[in-house]
């Protein structure tokens, strides 16, 4: 028996558990609806709820939407690795019943075309038109940390994408994609792997040195804005970055106050040089007033010799180490992370003066005698054939002593004439470079009084 605060008497049934509050049976009050009994949650229901929260269930939330929200209509492209190449513009298309590889992609990845074998698959476009299939090929691709053996249909089509992964691969990987969220997710060993839109997660493995401190780069830290990327551009950029990491030129750098943008510049031979926009850093740096050689003096000293050898230092600036506390100032951002230079990079205001100071320090006793030096260009000269071999031997001994390397593809030995800083030098003296005046020579004669 018990009594409430209002004076009502109630009867307490036997409680089965002392830890639970006893159920109360109260008398109904006229005009007041009865209070519904509280619904309890069973232990099984609680366990089920917890398991559903912590289970590997793939889902997408509004927090994962891209910066523009739901207004975009982009297809989903990711980055993968294939045949030791980082491949960009890999389209994920659940509307395609095939995995497609353009012929141009195979050529760019240097894949042996003899691996392409005949295919019995008929390919039809959305409009029902039939497309000719060059064959099919089995390629090993890395998506995130996982490797997949994928059979691609090889087509000679415009390079709208580098690779297309259709339903065969999507079902093989058990992947769930959302073009709205620009993400691809699949489960590996009870862990959800998320691939972001290109630029997305790129995993490096055995190609990098252990000292590079780059074992895995999972997502970009900054997007390049106002720039249209082609399908080859990301591949070329990351290949150049990986090459510099392998050469111990770069290391990962985080939380730097100085961050510059990367500017890929195409060389004359078609390769890509990774340049960095250091304009802000250069504005804050004091100028090194170490003088560069006067071009006219250098050309005069080189001319009227009988034999020349023109040499170029291999990645000349990169042969000088950065001071430890200044490395972080060279930090630059890419689509795959932020890096800083362990060696002196191109683009710094004082890089030329610093390199010239080094060359003068190392070769001061040979300059204006056996050799001439203009930053990373070196010219060995002699008036007699026997003297030229002696001069080259002295120069090579000095290079070997200080561990300087030359670029053999840009070296010319035992020449009778050659181009130097826009001029042609030979035994006769100094001549105009024909390439420099080609436009003037080929200029058509005036055809009117006004011209």
Tab-separated table of N, CA and C in Angstrom, residues 12 84 95 176 201 247 303 324 333 337 363 366 425:
chain	number	residue	atom	x	y	z
A	12	UNK	N	0.651	-1.391	-4.467
A	12	UNK	CA	1.893	-1.662	-5.176
A	12	UNK	C	2.007	-3.148	-5.444
A	84	UNK	N	52.088	1.504	-63.733
A	84	UNK	CA	53.044	2.446	-63.140
A	84	UNK	C	52.810	3.884	-63.602
A	95	UNK	N	25.961	3.376	-65.994
A	95	UNK	CA	25.108	3.187	-67.155
A	95	UNK	C	25.786	2.411	-68.264
A	176	UNK	N	29.684	1.709	-54.440
A	176	UNK	CA	28.495	2.564	-54.495
A	176	UNK	C	28.983	3.960	-54.859
A	201	UNK	N	41.952	10.595	-54.096
A	201	UNK	CA	43.007	9.919	-53.380
A	201	UNK	C	43.964	9.217	-54.316
A	247	UNK	N	64.009	11.536	-56.693
A	247	UNK	CA	65.349	12.123	-56.749
A	247	UNK	C	65.734	12.820	-55.445
A	303	UNK	N	84.965	33.476	-78.289
A	303	UNK	CA	85.151	33.476	-79.729
A	303	UNK	C	86.632	33.364	-80.092
A	324	UNK	N	68.206	24.197	-43.791
A	324	UNK	CA	67.120	23.464	-43.155
A	324	UNK	C	65.963	24.382	-42.764
A	333	UNK	N	51.675	23.872	-53.224
A	333	UNK	CA	50.525	22.984	-53.136
A	333	UNK	C	50.239	22.355	-54.485
A	337	UNK	N	48.712	17.125	-52.401
A	337	UNK	CA	49.321	17.440	-51.122
A	337	UNK	C	50.236	18.645	-51.231
A	363	UNK	N	85.324	27.283	-59.667
A	363	UNK	CA	86.100	27.308	-60.909
A	363	UNK	C	86.773	28.656	-61.155
A	366	UNK	N	89.950	28.725	-63.220
A	366	UNK	CA	89.875	28.251	-64.603
A	366	UNK	C	89.056	29.178	-65.491
A	425	UNK	N	79.515	31.344	-81.985
A	425	UNK	CA	80.955	31.576	-81.803
A	425	UNK	C	81.718	30.499	-82.562
